[in-house]
Coordinates of C-alpha atoms in Angstrom, one line a residue:
Chain A
M106 CA -33.6 -32.8 -24.3
E107 CA -33.7 -29.6 -26.1
A108 CA -35.3 -27.9 -23.7
E109 CA -33.3 -29.7 -20.8
K110 CA -30.0 -28.4 -22.2
Q111 CA -31.4 -24.7 -22.4
H112 CA -32.9 -24.8 -19.4
Q113 CA -29.5 -25.8 -17.8
F114 CA -26.9 -22.8 -19.4
D115 CA -26.8 -19.3 -17.7
V116 CA -26.9 -16.7 -20.8
D117 CA -25.5 -13.6 -20.1
L118 CA -26.7 -11.6 -23.2
G119 CA -25.0 -8.3 -21.9
N120 CA -21.5 -9.6 -22.1
L121 CA -22.6 -12.7 -24.6
M122 CA -21.4 -15.6 -22.1
A123 CA -22.8 -18.4 -21.5
F124 CA -21.8 -20.7 -18.4
D125 CA -22.8 -24.8 -17.9
S126 CA -22.4 -25.5 -14.4
Y127 CA -23.3 -29.1 -14.7
H128 CA -21.0 -30.4 -17.4
T129 CA -18.9 -32.8 -15.7
F130 CA -15.2 -34.0 -17.9
P131 CA -14.9 -37.9 -17.1
S132 CA -11.5 -38.2 -15.4
Q133 CA -11.0 -41.8 -15.3
P134 CA -11.0 -42.8 -18.5
P135 CA -8.2 -40.9 -19.6
L136 CA -9.1 -39.2 -22.9
S137 CA -6.5 -38.6 -25.4
R138 CA -5.7 -34.9 -26.4
E139 CA -7.8 -34.8 -29.4
D140 CA -10.9 -36.6 -27.9
L141 CA -10.5 -33.8 -25.3
T142 CA -10.5 -31.0 -27.5
R143 CA -13.3 -32.4 -29.5
Q144 CA -15.5 -32.8 -26.8
C145 CA -14.8 -29.5 -25.4
L146 CA -15.5 -27.5 -29.1
L147 CA -18.9 -30.0 -29.2
K148 CA -20.2 -29.1 -25.9
G149 CA -19.0 -25.1 -26.8
T150 CA -21.0 -25.5 -29.8
H151 CA -23.8 -26.0 -28.1
L152 CA -23.5 -23.1 -25.8
V153 CA -22.6 -21.0 -28.3
Q154 CA -25.9 -21.9 -30.4
A155 CA -27.8 -21.1 -26.8
I156 CA -26.3 -17.7 -26.7
A157 CA -27.3 -17.7 -30.3
D158 CA -30.7 -18.5 -30.3
A159 CA -31.2 -15.9 -27.5
L160 CA -29.0 -13.2 -29.7
F161 CA -30.9 -13.4 -32.7
T162 CA -34.6 -13.2 -31.3
L163 CA -34.3 -9.7 -29.8
P164 CA -36.1 -7.5 -31.8
S165 CA -33.6 -5.8 -34.3
I166 CA -33.2 -2.6 -36.4
E167 CA -32.4 -2.8 -40.2
D168 CA -29.5 -0.9 -41.0
V169 CA -26.8 -0.5 -44.0
D170 CA -24.6 -2.7 -42.5
G171 CA -26.8 -5.3 -41.2
P172 CA -29.1 -5.8 -38.4
L173 CA -28.7 -3.7 -35.3
V174 CA -29.6 -5.6 -32.0
T175 CA -30.1 -3.4 -28.9
L176 CA -28.2 -5.7 -25.9
P177 CA -29.8 -5.8 -22.6
P178 CA -27.6 -4.7 -19.5
P179 CA -24.9 -7.3 -18.5
T180 CA -25.9 -9.6 -15.1
T181 CA -22.7 -10.7 -14.6
K182 CA -21.7 -8.1 -12.0
L183 CA -17.2 -6.8 -12.6
P184 CA -15.6 -4.4 -10.8
R185 CA -15.5 -1.1 -12.0
E186 CA -12.0 0.1 -12.7
K187 CA -12.1 3.9 -11.0
H188 CA -14.5 5.3 -8.5
L189 CA -17.4 6.5 -8.8
P190 CA -17.3 10.3 -9.5
K191 CA -17.7 12.3 -6.6
P192 CA -20.4 15.2 -6.4
K193 CA -18.6 18.8 -6.1
P194 CA -19.0 20.3 -2.5
P195 CA -20.6 23.6 -2.8
T196 CA -18.7 26.4 -3.3
K197 CA -18.3 28.8 -0.5
W198 CA -20.6 31.4 -2.1
E199 CA -22.9 28.6 -3.2
A200 CA -23.6 27.5 0.3
F201 CA -23.9 31.2 1.2
A202 CA -26.5 31.7 -1.1
K203 CA -28.5 28.7 -0.1
K204 CA -28.6 29.3 3.2
K205 CA -29.8 33.3 2.4
G206 CA -32.0 32.3 -0.5
I207 CA -30.6 34.0 -2.9
Q208 CA -31.5 32.5 -6.5
K209 CA -29.4 32.6 -9.2
R210 CA -30.6 34.4 -12.4
K211 CA -29.1 35.0 -15.9
K212 CA -27.3 38.5 -17.0
D213 CA -28.3 40.1 -20.1
K214 CA -25.1 40.0 -22.6
I215 CA -25.5 43.8 -23.8
V216 CA -25.1 46.1 -21.0
Y217 CA -26.0 50.2 -21.7
D218 CA -22.2 51.9 -21.5
E219 CA -22.1 55.1 -19.7
Q220 CA -19.3 56.3 -21.2
S221 CA -19.8 56.2 -25.1
G222 CA -23.6 56.3 -24.9
T223 CA -24.3 53.0 -26.8
W224 CA -25.0 49.3 -26.1
K225 CA -22.0 47.4 -25.6
R226 CA -21.5 43.1 -24.3
R227 CA -20.7 42.9 -21.0
H228 CA -17.1 40.8 -21.3
G229 CA -14.4 40.9 -23.6
Y230 CA -13.0 42.9 -25.7
D231 CA -14.6 46.4 -26.0
R232 CA -16.8 46.0 -23.6
A233 CA -19.2 48.2 -21.4
N234 CA -18.0 50.3 -18.3
D235 CA -14.5 49.4 -19.1
E236 CA -11.7 51.3 -16.6
D237 CA -9.2 51.4 -19.1
A238 CA -11.2 53.3 -21.3
I239 CA -11.9 56.6 -19.6
P240 CA -9.9 58.9 -20.5
I241 CA -11.1 61.7 -18.2
I242 CA -11.5 61.2 -14.1
E243 CA -13.2 64.1 -12.2
A244 CA -11.6 65.3 -9.0
K245 CA -13.8 65.3 -6.1
P246 CA -12.7 67.7 -3.4
T247 CA -12.1 65.1 -0.9
D248 CA -9.4 63.6 -2.9
D249 CA -5.6 63.6 -2.0
P250 CA -3.7 65.5 -4.1
E251 CA -0.7 63.2 -4.2
E252 CA -2.6 60.1 -5.2
D253 CA -3.0 59.4 -8.8
P254 CA -6.5 58.1 -9.6
F255 CA -5.4 56.1 -12.8
A256 CA -3.1 54.1 -10.8
K257 CA -4.9 53.8 -8.1
R258 CA -8.0 52.3 -9.8
K259 CA -5.3 50.0 -11.7
E260 CA -3.9 48.7 -8.1
N261 CA -7.7 47.8 -7.2
K262 CA -8.0 45.8 -10.4
K263 CA -5.1 44.0 -9.1
N264 CA -6.1 43.2 -5.7
R265 CA -9.8 42.3 -7.0
I266 CA -7.9 39.6 -9.2
E267 CA -6.0 38.5 -6.5
K268 CA -8.6 38.0 -3.9
Q269 CA -10.8 36.0 -6.6
E270 CA -7.8 33.9 -7.2
K271 CA -7.5 33.1 -3.7
N272 CA -11.0 32.3 -3.3
R273 CA -10.8 30.1 -6.2
L274 CA -7.7 28.3 -4.7
Q275 CA -9.5 27.6 -1.3
N276 CA -12.8 26.4 -3.2
L277 CA -10.3 24.3 -4.8
K278 CA -8.8 22.7 -1.7
E279 CA -12.5 22.4 -0.4
A280 CA -13.3 20.1 -3.6
A281 CA -9.8 18.1 -3.1
K282 CA -10.5 17.1 0.1
F283 CA -13.8 15.3 -0.7
G284 CA -11.5 13.9 -3.7
A285 CA -13.9 15.5 -6.5
L286 CA -11.2 17.9 -8.0
P287 CA -11.7 18.3 -11.8
S288 CA -9.7 16.2 -13.4
H289 CA -7.8 18.7 -15.7
I290 CA -7.0 20.5 -12.7
Q291 CA -3.7 19.7 -10.5
L292 CA -3.0 21.2 -7.0
A293 CA 0.9 21.4 -7.1
A294 CA 2.4 20.4 -4.0
T295 CA 0.7 17.7 -3.2
A296 CA -1.4 16.1 -5.9
L297 CA -0.4 13.3 -7.9
P298 CA -0.5 13.9 -11.8
I299 CA -3.5 12.3 -13.3
T300 CA -6.0 11.2 -11.0
G301 CA -5.3 13.9 -8.5
T302 CA -5.4 11.5 -5.5
Q303 CA -3.4 12.8 -2.4
A304 CA 0.2 11.5 -1.9
A305 CA 1.3 10.0 1.0
P306 CA 3.6 12.4 2.7
K307 CA 7.6 11.2 3.2
K308 CA 8.7 10.2 6.2
V309 CA 11.6 11.9 7.4
T310 CA 14.4 9.8 9.1
K311 CA 15.8 9.7 12.5
D312 CA 19.7 10.8 11.0
E313 CA 18.3 13.2 8.4
L314 CA 16.5 15.1 11.1
G315 CA 19.8 15.0 13.2
N316 CA 21.3 16.7 10.4
V317 CA 19.5 19.5 9.6
A318 CA 19.2 20.1 13.2
G319 CA 23.4 19.9 13.7
I320 CA 23.5 22.3 10.4
A321 CA 20.9 24.8 11.9
A322 CA 22.9 24.9 15.4
T323 CA 25.8 26.5 13.8
A324 CA 23.8 29.4 12.6
T325 CA 24.1 31.9 15.6
A326 CA 27.0 34.2 16.1
S327 CA 29.2 32.1 18.3
G328 CA 28.4 29.2 15.8
G329 CA 26.7 27.2 18.3
K330 CA 29.2 27.4 20.9
F331 CA 27.5 29.1 23.6
D332 CA 24.2 28.4 22.9
K333 CA 22.4 26.7 25.8
K334 CA 21.5 23.2 25.0
L335 CA 18.2 21.7 25.1
A336 CA 17.3 18.9 27.3
G337 CA 19.1 15.7 26.4
E338 CA 20.9 17.1 23.6
K339 CA 24.7 15.8 23.3
P340 CA 27.2 17.8 22.4
Q341 CA 28.7 17.5 18.7
K342 CA 31.8 15.1 19.0
H343 CA 33.8 16.7 16.2
E344 CA 33.4 20.3 15.4
G345 CA 35.8 21.1 12.4
K346 CA 39.1 19.6 10.9
Y347 CA 41.9 18.3 11.9
R348 CA 45.3 20.4 11.7
K349 CA 48.3 20.1 13.5
F350 CA 51.0 22.7 14.0
L351 CA 55.0 22.2 14.6
P352 CA 56.3 23.9 17.3
V353 CA 57.9 27.0 16.6
V354 CA 60.8 27.3 18.8
E355 CA 63.4 24.3 18.1
G356 CA 64.4 21.5 20.9
T357 CA 66.7 18.9 21.3
G358 CA 65.2 16.0 18.7
I359 CA 62.5 18.2 17.1
G360 CA 65.0 19.2 14.3
S361 CA 64.4 15.4 13.0
L362 CA 61.1 16.3 12.2
E363 CA 61.6 19.0 10.8
R364 CA 64.3 17.3 8.2
E365 CA 61.6 14.4 7.3
Q366 CA 59.1 17.1 6.1
T367 CA 61.9 18.8 4.2
E368 CA 63.0 15.5 2.5
K369 CA 59.5 14.4 1.4
I370 CA 58.9 17.5 0.2
L371 CA 61.5 17.4 -2.1
N372 CA 61.3 13.9 -2.8
K373 CA 57.8 14.9 -4.2
I374 CA 59.3 17.8 -6.2
I375 CA 62.0 15.2 -7.6
S376 CA 59.8 12.6 -8.1
K377 CA 57.1 14.6 -10.3
N378 CA 59.5 15.5 -12.6
S379 CA 61.8 12.3 -12.8
H380 CA 60.6 11.5 -16.3
N381 CA 62.2 15.0 -17.4
I382 CA 66.2 15.5 -18.1
L383 CA 67.9 15.8 -14.7
N384 CA 68.5 19.3 -14.3
V385 CA 72.3 19.5 -12.8
E386 CA 72.1 22.9 -11.4
K387 CA 69.0 22.8 -9.6
A388 CA 70.3 19.1 -8.4
V389 CA 73.9 20.7 -7.2
T390 CA 71.8 23.6 -5.3
M391 CA 69.4 21.4 -3.5
H392 CA 72.2 19.5 -2.4
N393 CA 74.1 22.6 -1.1
V394 CA 71.0 23.9 0.7
K395 CA 70.9 19.8 2.2
K396 CA 74.2 20.4 3.4
E397 CA 74.3 23.9 5.0
K398 CA 71.0 23.0 7.1
K399 CA 72.7 20.0 8.3
R400 CA 75.8 22.0 9.4
R401 CA 73.6 24.6 11.1
S402 CA 71.9 22.0 13.2
E403 CA 74.9 20.5 14.2
K404 CA 76.2 24.1 15.0
G405 CA 73.3 24.7 17.4
K406 CA 72.9 27.6 19.0
A407 CA 76.6 29.0 18.5
L408 CA 75.7 31.8 16.1
A409 CA 72.3 33.5 18.0
S410 CA 71.9 36.4 15.6
A411 CA 73.0 34.5 12.5
T412 CA 70.8 31.9 13.4
D413 CA 67.6 34.1 13.7
K414 CA 67.4 35.5 10.5
K415 CA 67.9 32.1 8.7
L416 CA 65.4 30.5 11.4
K417 CA 62.7 33.4 9.8
T418 CA 63.5 32.0 6.1
Q419 CA 62.8 28.7 6.9
K420 CA 59.6 29.1 8.9
K421 CA 58.1 30.7 5.7
S422 CA 59.0 27.8 4.2
F423 CA 57.7 25.2 6.8
K424 CA 54.5 27.2 6.8
K425 CA 54.0 26.8 2.9
G426 CA 54.5 22.8 3.5
D427 CA 52.2 22.9 6.4
S428 CA 49.1 24.3 4.3
K429 CA 50.0 22.1 1.6
K430 CA 49.1 19.3 3.8
G431 CA 46.5 20.9 6.1
K432 CA 44.7 21.5 2.2
A433 CA 46.0 17.7 1.2
K434 CA 44.0 16.2 5.1
G435 CA 41.1 18.4 4.1
K436 CA 40.1 16.6 0.9
Chain B
M216 CA 1.8 26.9 -0.7
L217 CA -0.3 25.2 -3.4
E218 CA -0.7 26.3 -6.8
I219 CA -3.3 25.3 -9.4
K220 CA -2.1 23.6 -12.7
T221 CA -4.2 23.0 -15.5
A222 CA -3.6 21.3 -18.9
K223 CA -2.3 24.1 -21.1
T224 CA -3.9 23.0 -24.5
R225 CA -7.4 21.7 -24.9
K226 CA -6.2 18.8 -26.4
G227 CA -4.4 17.9 -23.3
K228 CA -7.2 18.7 -20.8
R229 CA -9.7 16.4 -23.4
E230 CA -7.5 13.8 -22.7
L231 CA -7.3 14.2 -19.2
E232 CA -11.0 14.1 -19.0
K233 CA -10.9 10.5 -20.8
R234 CA -8.7 9.4 -17.8
A235 CA -11.1 11.2 -15.2
P236 CA -13.9 8.7 -13.3
K237 CA -17.0 8.0 -15.2
L238 CA -20.0 7.7 -13.9
V239 CA -20.7 4.6 -16.6
E240 CA -17.8 3.0 -17.7
S241 CA -17.3 1.2 -21.1
G242 CA -14.0 -1.3 -20.9
K243 CA -10.7 -1.6 -20.0
K244 CA -7.7 -1.5 -21.3
T245 CA -5.0 -4.3 -20.6
L246 CA -0.9 -3.9 -19.9
I247 CA 0.9 -6.8 -21.2
L248 CA 4.3 -7.1 -19.9
H249 CA 7.5 -9.0 -19.8
G250 CA 8.9 -10.3 -16.6
T251 CA 12.8 -10.6 -16.0
K252 CA 12.8 -14.0 -17.7
T253 CA 10.6 -15.2 -20.3
S254 CA 10.5 -18.2 -22.7
G255 CA 10.1 -18.4 -26.4
V256 CA 6.6 -20.4 -25.5
L257 CA 5.4 -17.7 -23.2
N258 CA 6.8 -14.6 -25.8
A259 CA 4.2 -16.0 -28.0
V260 CA 1.7 -15.9 -25.6
L261 CA 2.0 -12.5 -24.8
A262 CA 2.3 -11.8 -28.4
Q263 CA -0.9 -13.5 -29.2
I264 CA -3.2 -12.3 -26.4
Y265 CA -1.7 -8.5 -27.4
H266 CA -2.9 -9.4 -31.3
L267 CA -6.5 -10.6 -30.0
K268 CA -6.7 -7.0 -28.2
K269 CA -4.9 -5.3 -30.3
D270 CA -7.3 -2.2 -30.1
C271 CA -7.8 -1.9 -26.6
A272 CA -4.1 -3.1 -25.4
V273 CA -1.0 -1.5 -24.6
K274 CA 2.2 -4.0 -25.0
Y275 CA 5.6 -3.3 -23.3
S276 CA 8.1 -5.8 -24.7
R277 CA 11.4 -4.9 -22.4
R278 CA 12.2 -7.0 -19.5
N279 CA 11.0 -5.4 -15.7
E280 CA 13.1 -6.5 -12.9
N281 CA 10.7 -4.5 -10.8
V282 CA 7.5 -5.7 -11.5
K283 CA 7.0 -8.6 -9.0
P284 CA 3.0 -8.8 -8.0
F285 CA 2.6 -10.9 -5.8
E286 CA 5.6 -10.2 -3.3
A287 CA 5.4 -6.9 -0.9
G288 CA 6.9 -4.1 -2.4
G289 CA 6.7 -5.4 -6.0
E290 CA 3.5 -3.9 -6.8
T291 CA 4.6 0.1 -7.0
S292 CA 6.3 0.0 -10.4
L293 CA 3.1 -2.3 -11.4
E294 CA 1.0 0.2 -10.3
F295 CA 2.6 3.4 -12.2
F296 CA 2.8 1.6 -15.4
S297 CA -1.1 1.4 -15.1
L298 CA -1.2 4.9 -13.5
K299 CA 0.4 6.0 -16.9
T300 CA -0.9 3.6 -19.7
D301 CA -4.4 4.0 -18.0
C302 CA -5.1 0.1 -18.0
S303 CA -6.9 -1.6 -15.6
I304 CA -6.2 -5.3 -16.4
F305 CA -2.4 -6.4 -16.9
V306 CA -0.9 -9.6 -18.2
Y307 CA 2.6 -10.3 -16.9
G308 CA 4.6 -13.2 -18.2
S309 CA 7.5 -14.4 -16.3
H310 CA 9.6 -18.0 -16.4
S311 CA 11.6 -19.3 -13.8
K312 CA 12.9 -22.7 -12.3
K313 CA 10.1 -23.0 -9.8
R314 CA 7.5 -21.6 -12.1
P315 CA 8.0 -22.4 -15.5
D316 CA 5.9 -20.8 -18.1
N317 CA 4.2 -18.4 -15.6
L318 CA 1.3 -15.8 -16.6
V319 CA -0.3 -13.4 -13.7
I320 CA -3.7 -12.0 -14.6
G321 CA -4.4 -8.9 -12.4
R322 CA -6.7 -6.2 -12.1
T323 CA -6.3 -2.6 -10.7
Y324 CA -8.9 -0.3 -9.3
D325 CA -8.3 3.1 -8.9
H326 CA -4.7 2.3 -10.0
H327 CA -3.8 -0.1 -7.1
I328 CA -3.7 -4.0 -6.9
Y329 CA -7.5 -5.3 -6.7
D330 CA -6.9 -9.1 -7.6
L331 CA -4.4 -11.2 -8.9
V332 CA -4.4 -15.2 -10.9
E333 CA -1.1 -17.0 -11.6
V334 CA -1.5 -19.7 -13.7
G335 CA 0.8 -22.1 -15.7
V336 CA 0.8 -22.2 -19.5
E337 CA 1.0 -25.8 -20.9
N338 CA 0.1 -27.6 -24.5
F339 CA 0.3 -23.9 -25.9
K340 CA -0.8 -24.2 -29.9
P341 CA -0.3 -21.0 -31.5
M342 CA -1.8 -19.3 -33.9
E343 CA -0.3 -20.5 -37.1
S344 CA -0.5 -23.7 -36.5
F345 CA -4.2 -24.3 -37.3
S346 CA -5.3 -24.6 -40.7
Y347 CA -8.8 -23.4 -41.3
D348 CA -10.7 -21.6 -44.8
K349 CA -9.1 -17.8 -44.2
K350 CA -12.4 -16.5 -44.9
L351 CA -13.8 -17.3 -41.9
A352 CA -11.0 -15.2 -39.6
P353 CA -12.2 -13.2 -36.9
K354 CA -12.5 -9.1 -37.8
E355 CA -10.3 -7.3 -35.3
G356 CA -12.2 -5.2 -32.3
S357 CA -15.2 -7.6 -33.0
K358 CA -17.4 -8.7 -29.6
P359 CA -16.7 -12.3 -28.6
F360 CA -19.4 -14.5 -27.7
I361 CA -17.2 -16.5 -24.1
V362 CA -18.4 -20.0 -23.1
F363 CA -17.5 -21.6 -19.9
I364 CA -18.0 -25.3 -19.7
G365 CA -17.6 -27.2 -16.2
E366 CA -18.9 -27.5 -12.9
G367 CA -15.8 -26.2 -11.5
F368 CA -16.3 -23.2 -12.2
E369 CA -19.1 -23.2 -9.6
A370 CA -17.5 -25.2 -7.0
V371 CA -13.6 -24.3 -6.9
E372 CA -13.0 -20.9 -5.8
E373 CA -9.5 -20.4 -7.4
L374 CA -11.7 -21.8 -10.4
K375 CA -14.8 -19.1 -10.0
H376 CA -12.2 -16.0 -9.6
L377 CA -10.5 -17.1 -12.5
K378 CA -13.3 -17.2 -14.8
E379 CA -14.5 -13.7 -13.7
V380 CA -11.1 -12.3 -14.3
L381 CA -10.9 -14.2 -17.7
L382 CA -14.4 -12.5 -18.5
D383 CA -13.2 -9.4 -17.8
L384 CA -10.1 -9.7 -19.9
L385 CA -11.8 -11.1 -23.1
R386 CA -15.2 -9.3 -23.2
G387 CA -13.7 -6.4 -24.9
E388 CA -16.0 -2.8 -24.7
V389 CA -19.7 -3.2 -23.4
V390 CA -21.6 -2.1 -26.2
E391 CA -25.5 -1.5 -26.6
N392 CA -26.0 -1.9 -29.9
L393 CA -24.7 -5.0 -31.9
N394 CA -24.6 -5.7 -35.7
L395 CA -25.3 -9.3 -36.0
A396 CA -23.9 -9.1 -38.9
G397 CA -20.1 -8.8 -37.1
V398 CA -20.7 -11.6 -34.4
D399 CA -17.4 -14.0 -35.8
R400 CA -15.4 -15.6 -32.7
A401 CA -15.6 -17.3 -29.8
Y402 CA -13.6 -18.2 -26.7
V403 CA -14.2 -21.7 -25.2
C404 CA -12.9 -22.0 -21.5
A405 CA -13.6 -25.8 -20.1
A406 CA -12.5 -26.5 -16.6
L407 CA -10.9 -30.3 -17.0
S408 CA -10.6 -30.7 -13.4
P409 CA -10.2 -28.8 -10.1
N410 CA -6.9 -27.0 -11.7
R411 CA -6.7 -27.1 -15.3
V412 CA -8.4 -25.0 -17.5
F413 CA -8.4 -25.7 -21.4
F414 CA -8.3 -22.1 -23.4
T415 CA -9.1 -21.9 -27.1
H416 CA -10.1 -19.1 -29.5
C417 CA -12.5 -20.2 -32.4
A418 CA -14.3 -18.8 -35.3
L419 CA -17.7 -18.8 -36.2
R420 CA -19.8 -20.4 -38.9
L421 CA -23.0 -19.1 -39.5
K422 CA -25.2 -22.1 -41.6
K423 CA -28.5 -21.6 -42.9
S424 CA -31.1 -23.2 -40.5
G425 CA -34.3 -22.4 -42.1
T426 CA -35.3 -20.3 -38.8
V427 CA -34.4 -16.5 -37.7
V428 CA -31.6 -18.2 -35.5
P429 CA -28.4 -19.4 -37.8
R430 CA -26.8 -22.8 -37.0
M431 CA -23.6 -21.9 -35.6
E432 CA -20.2 -24.3 -36.2
L433 CA -17.0 -23.7 -34.4
E434 CA -13.7 -23.7 -36.2
E435 CA -10.8 -23.6 -33.7
V436 CA -8.7 -20.3 -35.1
G437 CA -6.1 -20.4 -31.8
P438 CA -4.2 -19.9 -29.7
S439 CA -5.0 -22.8 -27.9
M440 CA -3.4 -23.6 -23.9
D441 CA -4.0 -25.3 -21.1
F442 CA -4.1 -23.1 -18.1
V443 CA -2.8 -24.8 -14.3
L444 CA -3.7 -22.9 -11.6
R445 CA -0.8 -21.6 -9.3
R446 CA -1.6 -18.7 -6.9
H447 CA -4.1 -16.4 -6.5
R448 CA -5.1 -13.4 -4.5
P449 CA -8.7 -12.6 -4.6
P450 CA -9.8 -8.7 -3.7
N451 CA -10.4 -7.2 0.0
E452 CA -13.9 -7.6 0.8
S453 CA -14.4 -3.8 1.6
L454 CA -12.6 -2.9 -1.6
R455 CA -14.5 -5.4 -3.7
K456 CA -18.1 -4.1 -2.1
E457 CA -16.6 -0.5 -3.9
A458 CA -15.8 -1.4 -6.5
L459 CA -19.1 -3.2 -7.2
K460 CA -21.2 -0.2 -6.7
T461 CA -22.8 1.1 -9.3
S462 CA -24.8 4.4 -9.7
R463 CA -28.9 4.2 -10.8
E464 CA -28.0 8.2 -12.6
K465 CA -27.6 8.4 -15.8
P466 CA -25.0 11.0 -17.4
K467 CA -27.0 14.0 -18.6
K468 CA -27.4 14.6 -22.6
K469 CA -27.1 18.2 -23.0
E470 CA -30.7 19.5 -24.5
K471 CA -29.6 22.2 -27.3
N472 CA -31.4 25.2 -28.3
V473 CA -34.3 24.4 -25.9
K474 CA -35.8 27.2 -23.6
K475 CA -38.3 27.2 -20.8
D476 CA -41.3 29.9 -20.7
E477 CA -43.3 30.4 -17.9
L478 CA -46.5 30.9 -20.2
Q479 CA -45.2 29.2 -23.5
G480 CA -43.5 25.9 -22.0
K481 CA -41.0 24.4 -24.1
I482 CA -39.5 27.0 -26.7
G483 CA -37.5 25.1 -29.5
S484 CA -35.0 27.5 -31.7
I485 CA -34.9 26.1 -35.4
Y486 CA -32.1 27.8 -37.6
I487 CA -33.4 28.9 -40.9
P488 CA -30.4 30.8 -43.2
D489 CA -31.8 33.8 -44.9
Q490 CA -34.3 33.7 -48.0
K491 CA -34.2 35.6 -50.5
V492 CA -37.2 35.5 -52.1
G493 CA -37.3 37.8 -54.9
E494 CA -34.1 37.0 -56.4
T495 CA -35.0 33.6 -56.4
P496 CA -36.2 31.9 -59.9
L497 CA -39.3 29.9 -59.7
P498 CA -39.3 26.2 -60.9
Y499 CA -41.4 25.7 -63.5
K500 CA -42.8 22.4 -63.2
A501 CA -45.8 22.3 -61.5
K502 CA -48.2 19.4 -63.1
G503 CA -51.1 22.1 -63.6
V504 CA -49.3 24.3 -65.6
K505 CA -48.2 21.1 -67.8
R506 CA -52.0 20.2 -68.2
E507 CA -52.6 23.6 -69.4
R508 CA -49.7 23.5 -71.5
R509 CA -51.4 20.5 -73.1
E510 CA -54.7 21.7 -73.8
S511 CA -52.9 24.9 -75.6
K512 CA -51.1 22.7 -77.7
R513 CA -54.1 20.8 -78.9
K514 CA -56.1 24.1 -79.7
N515 CA -52.7 25.0 -82.1
E516 CA -53.1 21.8 -83.7
S517 CA -56.4 22.3 -84.2
D518 CA -56.2 25.4 -85.7
G519 CA -53.3 24.4 -88.0
S520 CA -55.9 21.6 -89.5
A521 CA -58.2 24.2 -89.9
S522 CA -56.3 26.4 -91.9
K523 CA -55.1 23.7 -94.1
R524 CA -58.9 22.8 -94.6
K525 CA -59.6 26.2 -95.4
K526 CA -56.7 26.0 -98.4
E527 CA -58.2 22.7 -99.6
D528 CA -61.5 24.4 -100.3
S529 CA -60.1 27.2 -102.1

């Protein structure tokens, strides 16, 4: 019986798992919850015993904390959580060296320094053959007298460093193509922060493109007015703000417009300060101004010279009003 | 234009290297999330799953309105959480009229959704409702035995998928060496019907049996519940093939202080501190010296006795 039971179980020691695929729970007589639980636990005990049988018979090493057992690798295959690390593609120099058959060899740490006549380290502080440590540079007959040799050396060093960084960036770009970028390095414009995978490029909508093109079209001297239109390009519907100006010369019926605007302004001014105590003098003055305006409109063109001068003052006041309204419309 | 960004500290670099893809993976971290609405039962379930997997689990306790694993567009927030916490298994609990006490268990591959299983929780009994000898309580972080019972786990596709997901969730870290004194817990999963799985967590009681293998007894310590199968999404076939790939190479361990010479072969270096031989006092404990001392003592005694005899004679 035990042999048969043993034969039926699948035991995966790497995961400490056992699986009985032949057991069937009877569904016809409905068991109570407790009976079902008890049956599951009884069956579970058998399977746990099967795992223990396989586990405790493995060869063990005695340790201070207890016997140690080396588990075999798991037989049940489970998916990985990340992709396998991809091999790094060879850098440009490595590819060239392989092509040419150049062998890599180690350099000595200690190098003879010509300047001081001693042996020094190749890199780092107080290094051998350091350009900054040369106090005197002998001039050659072919040298340009305008040129500073020390500054030239600094410039050359800076250029070398820039070239090195450019080459390094190129190699990292090549590695990023194969998805083999080192995990602690991130190429800033396109990379996601942690895994270094490529981010999907953003899709620009049609409206956004139209807006950008519209803004760019007004960048010429004429503000886009006299520029050539592209094929299929529609003219702009509305170029600027809407502004209206009242006619300069009065005519029949236009006086009422002026009167309306003036009254609107006065009402606004009065309503703003309505919570304050009424200033009698100001009110009387406003009233008189209204009366005078009515008289002038009634008289008409009888007094031409007088009306000319007075009209000028009226124009100024109207312009101010227009500017205010224009601003309001702009907002 | 691109620029190179690197970690600014050594510690930051080490953390980033921990998150890099590895040749041999050891364990998966679990992220536990709450949905827009949860019930008391579901909160208890999530809390106790977190308690079972405490050392390799991350628990987010706020409600998440953007996480909808089975709907299109609802995965973005989930994948972001996976990336941020570096977890590749997530357990998401939600509760609604249509799907009461709903639990979604899913896995990610390269921080994208790999597969999903949706189950309902019924007949939940929390850990506190079980009474047992507290000496048997399982230790935190011990490696469990996992037991699957029932033909449904092989015949029904959904149950087969659930079995794989539960194994991945429960097994913890893949270890090479196991201390036999530390085995103390077991999970029992039984397929009662084609859509119902009984799940419980037990403590192991090791009894004497007269042989090398002890006799195992299970003591139920909880939590205990039924999983009722609802929706599930198996992985894409090509994605599954890629995820199941393994490499035969093993990570090379660095050999320190070993060089190769064409003439002599392998040369190793052993560090020996400076030895100041002239100043060290020699230990005076040699056995040979002891024997000589004893013989000289005997000679002295005989001389003494001889002198005494001479005195007596005179």
